[in-house]
CSV table of C-alpha atoms and ligand atoms in Angstrom, one decimal:
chain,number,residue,atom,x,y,z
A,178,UNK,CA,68.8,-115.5,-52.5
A,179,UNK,CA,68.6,-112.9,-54.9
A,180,UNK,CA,65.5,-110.5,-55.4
A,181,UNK,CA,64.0,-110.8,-58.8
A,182,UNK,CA,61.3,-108.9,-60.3
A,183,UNK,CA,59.5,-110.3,-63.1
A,184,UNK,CA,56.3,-108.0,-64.7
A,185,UNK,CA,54.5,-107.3,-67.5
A,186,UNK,CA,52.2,-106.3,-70.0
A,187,UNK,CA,50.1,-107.2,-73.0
A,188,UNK,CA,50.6,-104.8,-76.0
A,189,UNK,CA,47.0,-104.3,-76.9
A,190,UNK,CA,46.8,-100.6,-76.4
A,191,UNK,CA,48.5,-97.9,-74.7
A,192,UNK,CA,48.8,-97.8,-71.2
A,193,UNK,CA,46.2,-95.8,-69.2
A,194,UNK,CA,46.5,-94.2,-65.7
A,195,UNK,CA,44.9,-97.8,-64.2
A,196,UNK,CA,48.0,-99.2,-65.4
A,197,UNK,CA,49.8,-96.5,-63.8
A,198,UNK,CA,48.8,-96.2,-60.4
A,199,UNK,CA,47.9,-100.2,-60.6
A,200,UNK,CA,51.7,-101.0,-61.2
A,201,UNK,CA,53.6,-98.7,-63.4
A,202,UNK,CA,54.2,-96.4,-60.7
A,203,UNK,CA,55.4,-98.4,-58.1
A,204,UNK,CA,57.7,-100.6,-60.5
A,205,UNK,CA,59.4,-97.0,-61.0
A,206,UNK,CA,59.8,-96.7,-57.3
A,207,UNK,CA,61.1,-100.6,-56.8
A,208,UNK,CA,63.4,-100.0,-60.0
A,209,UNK,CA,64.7,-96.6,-57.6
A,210,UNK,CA,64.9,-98.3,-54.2
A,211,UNK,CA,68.0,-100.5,-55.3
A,212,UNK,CA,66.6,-103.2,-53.4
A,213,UNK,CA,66.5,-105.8,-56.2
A,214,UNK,CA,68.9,-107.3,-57.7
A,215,UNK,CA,67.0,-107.8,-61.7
A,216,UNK,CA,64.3,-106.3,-62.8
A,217,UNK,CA,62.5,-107.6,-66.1
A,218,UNK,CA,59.6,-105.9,-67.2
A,219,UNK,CA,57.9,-107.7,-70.3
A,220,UNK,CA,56.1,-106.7,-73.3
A,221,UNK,CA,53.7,-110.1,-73.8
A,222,UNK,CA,53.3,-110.2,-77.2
A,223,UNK,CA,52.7,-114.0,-77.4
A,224,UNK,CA,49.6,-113.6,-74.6
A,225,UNK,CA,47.9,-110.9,-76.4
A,226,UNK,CA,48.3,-112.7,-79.7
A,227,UNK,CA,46.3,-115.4,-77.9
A,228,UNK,CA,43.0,-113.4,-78.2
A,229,UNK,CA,44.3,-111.3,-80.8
A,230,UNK,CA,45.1,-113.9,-83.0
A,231,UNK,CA,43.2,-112.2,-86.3
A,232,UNK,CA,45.1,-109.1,-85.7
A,233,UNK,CA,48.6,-109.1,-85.6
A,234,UNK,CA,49.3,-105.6,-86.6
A,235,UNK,CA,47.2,-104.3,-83.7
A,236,UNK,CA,50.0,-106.2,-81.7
A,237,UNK,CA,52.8,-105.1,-83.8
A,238,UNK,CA,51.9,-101.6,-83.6
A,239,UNK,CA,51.0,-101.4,-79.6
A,240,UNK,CA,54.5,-103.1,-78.7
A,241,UNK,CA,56.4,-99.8,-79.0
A,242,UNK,CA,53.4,-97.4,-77.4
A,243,UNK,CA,54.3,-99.8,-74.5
A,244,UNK,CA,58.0,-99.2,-74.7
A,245,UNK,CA,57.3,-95.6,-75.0
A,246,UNK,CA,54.9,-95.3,-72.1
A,247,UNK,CA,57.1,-97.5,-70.1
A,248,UNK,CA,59.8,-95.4,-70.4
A,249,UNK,CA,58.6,-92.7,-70.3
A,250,UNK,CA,57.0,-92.6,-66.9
A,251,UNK,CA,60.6,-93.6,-65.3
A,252,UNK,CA,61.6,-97.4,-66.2
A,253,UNK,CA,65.3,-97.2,-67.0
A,254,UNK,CA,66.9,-99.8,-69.1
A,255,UNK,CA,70.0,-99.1,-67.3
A,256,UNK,CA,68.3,-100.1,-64.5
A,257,UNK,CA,65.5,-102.4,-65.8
A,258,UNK,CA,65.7,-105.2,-68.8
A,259,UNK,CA,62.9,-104.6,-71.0
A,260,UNK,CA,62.1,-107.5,-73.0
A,261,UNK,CA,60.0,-108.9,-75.5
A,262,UNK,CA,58.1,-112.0,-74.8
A,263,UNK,CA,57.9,-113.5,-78.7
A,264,UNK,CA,62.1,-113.4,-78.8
A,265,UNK,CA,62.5,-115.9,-75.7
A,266,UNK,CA,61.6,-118.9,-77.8
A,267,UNK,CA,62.8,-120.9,-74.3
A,268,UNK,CA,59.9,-119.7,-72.7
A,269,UNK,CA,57.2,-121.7,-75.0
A,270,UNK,CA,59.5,-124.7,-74.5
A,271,UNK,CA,59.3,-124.5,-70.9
A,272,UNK,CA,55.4,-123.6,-71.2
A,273,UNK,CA,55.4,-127.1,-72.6
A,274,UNK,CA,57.0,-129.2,-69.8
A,275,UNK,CA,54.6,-127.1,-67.5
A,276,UNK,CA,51.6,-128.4,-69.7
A,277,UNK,CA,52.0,-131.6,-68.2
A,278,UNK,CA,51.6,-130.5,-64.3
A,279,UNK,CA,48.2,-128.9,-64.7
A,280,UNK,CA,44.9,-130.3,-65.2
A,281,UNK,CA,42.2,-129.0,-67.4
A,282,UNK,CA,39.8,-128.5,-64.7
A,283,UNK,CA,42.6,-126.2,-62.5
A,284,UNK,CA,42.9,-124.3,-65.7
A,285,UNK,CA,39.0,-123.8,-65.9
A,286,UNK,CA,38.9,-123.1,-62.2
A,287,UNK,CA,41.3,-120.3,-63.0
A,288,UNK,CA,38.6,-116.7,-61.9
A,289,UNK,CA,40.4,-114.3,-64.4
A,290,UNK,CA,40.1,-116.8,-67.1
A,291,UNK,CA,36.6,-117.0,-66.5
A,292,UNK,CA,35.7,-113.7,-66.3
A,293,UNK,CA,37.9,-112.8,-69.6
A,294,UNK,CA,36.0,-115.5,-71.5
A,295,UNK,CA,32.7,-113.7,-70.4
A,296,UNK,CA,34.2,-110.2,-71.7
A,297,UNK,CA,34.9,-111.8,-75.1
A,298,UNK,CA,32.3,-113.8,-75.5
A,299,UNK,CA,34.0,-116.4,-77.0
A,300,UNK,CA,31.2,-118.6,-75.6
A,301,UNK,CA,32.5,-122.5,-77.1
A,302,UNK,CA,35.0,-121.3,-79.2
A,303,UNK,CA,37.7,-120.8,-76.7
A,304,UNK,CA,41.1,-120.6,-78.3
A,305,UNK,CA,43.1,-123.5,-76.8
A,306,UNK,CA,46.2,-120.7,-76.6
A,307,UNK,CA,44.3,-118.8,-74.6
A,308,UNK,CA,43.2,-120.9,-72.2
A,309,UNK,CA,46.1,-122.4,-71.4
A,310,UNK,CA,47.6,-118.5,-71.3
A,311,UNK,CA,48.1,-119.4,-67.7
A,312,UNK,CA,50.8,-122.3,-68.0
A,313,UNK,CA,52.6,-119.7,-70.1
A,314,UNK,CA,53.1,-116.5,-67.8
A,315,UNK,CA,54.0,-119.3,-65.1
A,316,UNK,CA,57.1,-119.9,-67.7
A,317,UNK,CA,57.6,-116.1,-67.9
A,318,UNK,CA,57.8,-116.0,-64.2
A,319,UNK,CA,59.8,-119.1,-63.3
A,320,UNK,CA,62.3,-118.6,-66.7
A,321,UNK,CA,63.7,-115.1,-64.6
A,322,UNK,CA,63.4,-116.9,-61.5
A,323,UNK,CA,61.6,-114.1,-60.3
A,324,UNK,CA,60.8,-114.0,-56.6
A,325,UNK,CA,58.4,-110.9,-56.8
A,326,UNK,CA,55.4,-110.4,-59.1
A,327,UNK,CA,54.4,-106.6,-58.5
A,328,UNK,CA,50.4,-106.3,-60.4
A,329,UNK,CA,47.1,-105.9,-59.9
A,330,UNK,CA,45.2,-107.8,-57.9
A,331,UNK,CA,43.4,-109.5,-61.6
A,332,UNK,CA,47.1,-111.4,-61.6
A,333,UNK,CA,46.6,-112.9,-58.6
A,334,UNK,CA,45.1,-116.0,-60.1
A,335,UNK,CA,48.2,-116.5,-62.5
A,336,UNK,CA,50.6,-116.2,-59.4
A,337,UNK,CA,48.4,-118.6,-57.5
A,338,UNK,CA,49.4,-120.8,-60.7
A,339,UNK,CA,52.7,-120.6,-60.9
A,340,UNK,CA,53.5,-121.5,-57.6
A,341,UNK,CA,51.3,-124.5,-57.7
A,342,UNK,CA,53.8,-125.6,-60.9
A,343,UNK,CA,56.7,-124.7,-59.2
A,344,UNK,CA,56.1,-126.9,-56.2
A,345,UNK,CA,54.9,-129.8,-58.3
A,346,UNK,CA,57.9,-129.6,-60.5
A,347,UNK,CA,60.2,-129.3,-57.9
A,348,UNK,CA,58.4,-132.0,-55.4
A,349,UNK,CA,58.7,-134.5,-59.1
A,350,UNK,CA,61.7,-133.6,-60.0
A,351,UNK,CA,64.2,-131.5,-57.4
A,352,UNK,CA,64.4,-128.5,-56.3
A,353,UNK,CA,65.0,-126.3,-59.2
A,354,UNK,CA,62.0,-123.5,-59.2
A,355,UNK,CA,61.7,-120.6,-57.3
A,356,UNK,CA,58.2,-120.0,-56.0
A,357,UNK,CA,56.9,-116.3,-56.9
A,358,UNK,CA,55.2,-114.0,-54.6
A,359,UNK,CA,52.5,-111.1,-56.0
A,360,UNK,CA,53.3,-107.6,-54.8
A,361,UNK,CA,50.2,-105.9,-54.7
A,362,UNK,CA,49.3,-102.0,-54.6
A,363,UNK,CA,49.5,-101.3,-51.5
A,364,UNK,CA,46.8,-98.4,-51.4
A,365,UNK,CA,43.1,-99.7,-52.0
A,366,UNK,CA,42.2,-97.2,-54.4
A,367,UNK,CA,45.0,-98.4,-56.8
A,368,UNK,CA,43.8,-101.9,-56.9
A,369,UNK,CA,41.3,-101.6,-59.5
A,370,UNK,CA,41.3,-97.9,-60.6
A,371,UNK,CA,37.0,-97.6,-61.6
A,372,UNK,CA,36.7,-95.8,-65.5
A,373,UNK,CA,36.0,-92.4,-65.9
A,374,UNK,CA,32.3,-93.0,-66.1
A,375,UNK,CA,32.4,-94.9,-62.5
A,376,UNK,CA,32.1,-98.5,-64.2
A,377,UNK,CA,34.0,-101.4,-62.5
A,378,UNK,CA,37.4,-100.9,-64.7
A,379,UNK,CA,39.1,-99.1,-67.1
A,380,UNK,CA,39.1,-100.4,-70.4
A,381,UNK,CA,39.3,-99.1,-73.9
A,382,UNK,CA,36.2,-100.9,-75.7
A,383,UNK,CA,34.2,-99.0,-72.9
A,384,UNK,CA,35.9,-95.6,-73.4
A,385,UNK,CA,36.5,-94.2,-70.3
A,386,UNK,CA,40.0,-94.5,-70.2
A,387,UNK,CA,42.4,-91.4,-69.5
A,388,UNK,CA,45.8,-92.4,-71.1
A,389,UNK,CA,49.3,-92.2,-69.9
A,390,UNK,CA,49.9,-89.7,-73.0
A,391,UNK,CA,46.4,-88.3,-73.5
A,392,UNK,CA,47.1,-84.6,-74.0
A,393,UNK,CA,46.0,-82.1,-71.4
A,394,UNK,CA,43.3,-80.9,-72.6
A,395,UNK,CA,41.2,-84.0,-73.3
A,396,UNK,CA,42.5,-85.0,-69.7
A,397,UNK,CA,41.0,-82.2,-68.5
A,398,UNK,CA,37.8,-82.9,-70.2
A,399,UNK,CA,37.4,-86.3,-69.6
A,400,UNK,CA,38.1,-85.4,-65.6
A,401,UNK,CA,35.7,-82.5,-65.8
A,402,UNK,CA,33.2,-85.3,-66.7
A,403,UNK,CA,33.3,-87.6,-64.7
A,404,UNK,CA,31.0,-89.9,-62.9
A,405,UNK,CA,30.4,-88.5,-59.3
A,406,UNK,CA,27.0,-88.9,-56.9
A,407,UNK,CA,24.2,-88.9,-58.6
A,408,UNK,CA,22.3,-88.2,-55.4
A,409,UNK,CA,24.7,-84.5,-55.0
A,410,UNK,CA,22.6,-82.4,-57.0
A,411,UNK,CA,23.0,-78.5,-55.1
A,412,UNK,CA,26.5,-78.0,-53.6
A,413,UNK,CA,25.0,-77.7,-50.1
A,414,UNK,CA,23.8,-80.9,-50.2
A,415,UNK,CA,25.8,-83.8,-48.6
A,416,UNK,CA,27.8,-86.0,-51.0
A,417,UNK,CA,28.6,-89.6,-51.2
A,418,UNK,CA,32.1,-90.8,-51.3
A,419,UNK,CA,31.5,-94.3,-51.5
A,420,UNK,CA,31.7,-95.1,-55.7
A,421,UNK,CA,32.8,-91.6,-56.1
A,422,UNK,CA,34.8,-91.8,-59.0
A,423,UNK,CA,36.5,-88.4,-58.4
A,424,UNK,CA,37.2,-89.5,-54.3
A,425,UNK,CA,38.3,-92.7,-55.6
A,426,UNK,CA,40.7,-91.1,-57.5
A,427,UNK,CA,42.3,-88.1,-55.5
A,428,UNK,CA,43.1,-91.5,-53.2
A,429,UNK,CA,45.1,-93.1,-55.7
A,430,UNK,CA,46.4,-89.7,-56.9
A,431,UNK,CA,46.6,-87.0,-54.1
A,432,UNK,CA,49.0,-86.3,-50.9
A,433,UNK,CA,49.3,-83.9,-48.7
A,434,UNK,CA,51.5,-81.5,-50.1
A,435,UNK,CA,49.0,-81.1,-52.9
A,436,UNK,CA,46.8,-78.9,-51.2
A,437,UNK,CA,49.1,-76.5,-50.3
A,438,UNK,CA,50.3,-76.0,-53.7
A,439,UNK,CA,46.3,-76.1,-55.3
A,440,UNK,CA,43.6,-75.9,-52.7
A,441,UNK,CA,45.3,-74.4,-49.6
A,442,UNK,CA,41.6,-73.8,-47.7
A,443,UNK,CA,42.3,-77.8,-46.9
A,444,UNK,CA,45.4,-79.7,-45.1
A,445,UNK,CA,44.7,-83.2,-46.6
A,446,UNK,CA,42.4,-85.4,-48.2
A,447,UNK,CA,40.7,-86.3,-45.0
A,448,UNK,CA,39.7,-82.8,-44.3
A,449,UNK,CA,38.2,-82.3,-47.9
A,450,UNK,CA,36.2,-85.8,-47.6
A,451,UNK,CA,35.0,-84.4,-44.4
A,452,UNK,CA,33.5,-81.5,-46.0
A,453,UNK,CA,32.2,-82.8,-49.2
A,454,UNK,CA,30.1,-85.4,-46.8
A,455,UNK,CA,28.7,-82.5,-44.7
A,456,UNK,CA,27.4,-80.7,-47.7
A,457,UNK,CA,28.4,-77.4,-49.0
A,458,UNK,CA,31.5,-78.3,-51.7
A,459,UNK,CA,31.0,-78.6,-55.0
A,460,UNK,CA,31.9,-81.1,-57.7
A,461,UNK,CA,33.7,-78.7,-59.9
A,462,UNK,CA,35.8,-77.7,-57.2
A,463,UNK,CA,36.8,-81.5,-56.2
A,464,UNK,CA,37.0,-82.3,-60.1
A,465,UNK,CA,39.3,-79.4,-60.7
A,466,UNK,CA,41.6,-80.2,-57.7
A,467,UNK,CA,42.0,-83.8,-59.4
A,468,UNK,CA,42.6,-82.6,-62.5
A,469,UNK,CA,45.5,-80.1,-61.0
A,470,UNK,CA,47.0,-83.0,-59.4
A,471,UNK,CA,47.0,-85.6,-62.0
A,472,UNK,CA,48.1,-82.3,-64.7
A,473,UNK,CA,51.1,-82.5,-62.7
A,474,UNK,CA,51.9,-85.9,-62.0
A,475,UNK,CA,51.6,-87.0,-65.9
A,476,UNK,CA,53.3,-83.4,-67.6
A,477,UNK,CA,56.7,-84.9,-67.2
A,478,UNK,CA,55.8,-88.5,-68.6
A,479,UNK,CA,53.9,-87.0,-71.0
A,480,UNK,CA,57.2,-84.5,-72.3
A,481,UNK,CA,59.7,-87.3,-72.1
A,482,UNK,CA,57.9,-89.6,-73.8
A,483,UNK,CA,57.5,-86.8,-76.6
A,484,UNK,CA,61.2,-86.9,-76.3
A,485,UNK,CA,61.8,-90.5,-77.3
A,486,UNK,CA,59.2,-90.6,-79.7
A,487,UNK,CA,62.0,-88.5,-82.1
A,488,UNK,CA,64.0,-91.5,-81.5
A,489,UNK,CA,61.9,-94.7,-82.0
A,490,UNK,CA,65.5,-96.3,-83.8
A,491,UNK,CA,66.4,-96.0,-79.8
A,492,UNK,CA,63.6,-97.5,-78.6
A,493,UNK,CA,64.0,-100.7,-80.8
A,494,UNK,CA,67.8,-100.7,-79.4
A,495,UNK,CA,66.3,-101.3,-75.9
A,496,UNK,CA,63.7,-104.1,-76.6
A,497,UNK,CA,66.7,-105.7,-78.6
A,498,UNK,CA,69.2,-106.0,-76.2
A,499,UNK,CA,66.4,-106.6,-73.2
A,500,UNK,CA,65.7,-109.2,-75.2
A,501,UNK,CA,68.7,-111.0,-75.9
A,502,UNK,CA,69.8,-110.8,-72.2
A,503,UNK,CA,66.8,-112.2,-71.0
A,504,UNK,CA,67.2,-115.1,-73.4
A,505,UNK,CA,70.2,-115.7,-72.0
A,506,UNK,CA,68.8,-116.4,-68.3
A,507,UNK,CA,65.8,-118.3,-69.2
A,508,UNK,CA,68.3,-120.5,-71.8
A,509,UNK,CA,69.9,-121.1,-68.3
A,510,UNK,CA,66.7,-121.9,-66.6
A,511,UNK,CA,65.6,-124.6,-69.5
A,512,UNK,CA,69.0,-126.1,-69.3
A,513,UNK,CA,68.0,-127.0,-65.5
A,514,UNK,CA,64.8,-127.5,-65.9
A,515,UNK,CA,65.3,-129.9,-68.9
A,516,UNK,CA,68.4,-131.7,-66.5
A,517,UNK,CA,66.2,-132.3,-63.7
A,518,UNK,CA,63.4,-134.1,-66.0
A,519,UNK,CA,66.5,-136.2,-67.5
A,520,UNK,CA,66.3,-134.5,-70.7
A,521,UNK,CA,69.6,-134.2,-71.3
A,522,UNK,CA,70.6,-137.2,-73.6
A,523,UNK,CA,73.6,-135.9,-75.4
A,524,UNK,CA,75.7,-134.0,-72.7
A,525,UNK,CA,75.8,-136.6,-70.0
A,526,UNK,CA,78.4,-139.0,-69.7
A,527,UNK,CA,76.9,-140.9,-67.2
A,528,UNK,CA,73.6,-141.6,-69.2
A,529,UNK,CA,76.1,-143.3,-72.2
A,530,UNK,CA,78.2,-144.8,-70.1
A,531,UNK,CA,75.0,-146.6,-68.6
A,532,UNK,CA,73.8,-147.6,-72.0
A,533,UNK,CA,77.0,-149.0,-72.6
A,534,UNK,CA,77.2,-151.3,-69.7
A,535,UNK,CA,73.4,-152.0,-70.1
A,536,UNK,CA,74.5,-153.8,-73.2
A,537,UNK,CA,77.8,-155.2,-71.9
A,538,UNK,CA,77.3,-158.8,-70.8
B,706,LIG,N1,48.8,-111.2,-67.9
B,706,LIG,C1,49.4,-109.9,-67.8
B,706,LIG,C2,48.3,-108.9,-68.3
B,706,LIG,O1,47.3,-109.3,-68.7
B,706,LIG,C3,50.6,-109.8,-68.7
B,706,LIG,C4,51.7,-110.7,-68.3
B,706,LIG,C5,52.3,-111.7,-69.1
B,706,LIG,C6,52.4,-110.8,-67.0
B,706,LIG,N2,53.2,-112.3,-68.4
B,706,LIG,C7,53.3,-111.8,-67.2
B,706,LIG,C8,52.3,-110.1,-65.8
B,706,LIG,C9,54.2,-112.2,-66.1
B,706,LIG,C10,53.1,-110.5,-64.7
B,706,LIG,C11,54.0,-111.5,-64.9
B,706,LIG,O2,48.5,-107.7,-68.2
């Protein structure tokens, strides 16, 4: 069977280094290890519109910073189809069918739902749309017959769903589906990358985001900043690692190699732990490591995307044709899916040959 990626996005904002680490990064490295044979990366327009309803422009507007940053940190769409979620109109057909195989309750069991109803308070006024946003990125999934989901762990939930749609439309109706599996970051730290003020997760209406493209010297100040122990008030006094914002980060950001190029006094991440624990290393010191580090890692995003954003008619090119070639693989899918629920009336011989005889005698 082939090896199918199928991620994405909602264009609400640019991408920030939670994004990154949580699954930009290593959908740059599974795009490079040849070991798949499609890789669609979606912009999902249609999801954010479903709690973004009052603002299309914000949408609009946020589809190509996605593009941009996509690109720009290594997704090639040689390599990758980069697609936009509003120009597979097959995909809210399918969403439809799938309607039908969940229950309200399931949908109201579903934890990220929950806790994205509390964020918004939409409190009674839940928009139906978004509700049901579940159902829909099942479609996205099962349209590319994607085998591999890689996100963060908050997707879970949605993968959880799709497979339980996939195995009751294949158990009613034949095989047809392929069941999805999540790919999750592998390192802990990545999971759920904490905001720059130490709160549970990066988000823009909080404001402790560092961007994808922030520019070097905000990085700088925002990593200068940031939340580390309160209780590590003298250098020589032992620190905490455990919600250490700063630690938390050098584990999603740092190896080895790094300290030989900016903080040679230390082999590895271990041995600087070690020492910040003991007592007698300084924040500034650990905070200006990170900041080294993460200075390097972003420098060449940041200059390519700078590249492409002189040639945004380019950019368009890409999501276009993603687009249409996707459409033509979940047109595919629908055509099966709507055979095996015997909605095929016109193109099947056998159906109006059965009429006929039906009527016969
Ligand atoms: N729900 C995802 C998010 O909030 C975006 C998304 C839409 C997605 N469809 C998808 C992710 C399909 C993975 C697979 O970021």
């Amino acid at each position: 069977m082939s090896k199918i990626i199928l991620t994405g996005d909602r264009p609400t904002g640019r991408l920030h280094i939670g994004h990154y680490v949580g699954s930009l990064r290593r959908r740059v490295e599974l795009q490079n290890s040849g070991e798949f044979d499609k890789i669609y990366i979606m912009i999902a327009d249609a999801q954010a519109l479903t709690d973004n309803s009052d603002n299309p422009d914000k949408i609009r507007e946020n589809i190509v910073e996605v593009a941009l940053d996509y690109m720009s940190a290594g997704i090639d769409p040689e390599k990758s189809t980069i697609l936009i979620q509003s120009m597979i109109p097959e995909l809210t057909e399918l969403t439809f069918y799938y309607a039908n195989l969940v229950t309200t309750a399931r949908l109201e069991r579903n934890p990220t739902i929950k806790s994205e109803l509390q964020m918004r308070e939409f409190g009674s006024s839940i928009p139906v749309g978004f509700y049901t946003y579940p159902i829909s990125q099942a479609a996205d999934i099962t349209a590319f017959k994607a085998t591999t989901v890689p996100a963060g762990e908050d997707q879970m939930p949605m993968v959880e769903q799709t497979q339980e749609i996939v195995q009751r439309f294949n158990y009613i109706y034949g095989e047809t589906l392929v069941t999805p599996h999540i790919l999750l970051p592998s390192n802990q730290a990545c999971l759920r990358l904490p905001g720059t003020d130490g709160k549970a997760k990066m988000s823009k209406s909080l404001g402790n985001c560092i961007y994808l493209s922030e520019e070097p010297d905000d990085m700088r100040k925002k990593i200068m900043s940031m939340y580390t122990d309160p209780e590590h008030l003298r250098v020589e006094d032992p620190g905490h690692l455990e919600g250490n914002t700063v630690f938390t980060y050098l584990d999603a950001f740092c190896k080895d190699d790094h300290f030989a190029e900016f903080l040679p006094e230390y082999n590895n991440l271990d041995e600087l732990k070690e020492h910040y624990t003991r007592g007698g290393l300084g924040d500034v010191k650990v905070k200006k490591l990170l900041n080294n580090i993460i200075q390097a890692e972003l420098a060449p995003i940041r200059e390519k995307r700078q590249m492409l954003q002189k040639d945004i008619p380019y950019v368009y090119e890409v999501l276009k044709k993603g687009s249409e070639e996707a459409r033509e693989v979940a047109a595919r899918t629908l055509d099966e899916v709507k055979a095996a629920m015997k909605i095929n009336y016109f193109d099947n011989d056998a159906l109006i040959q059965a009429s006929i005889a039906k009527y016969s005698n």
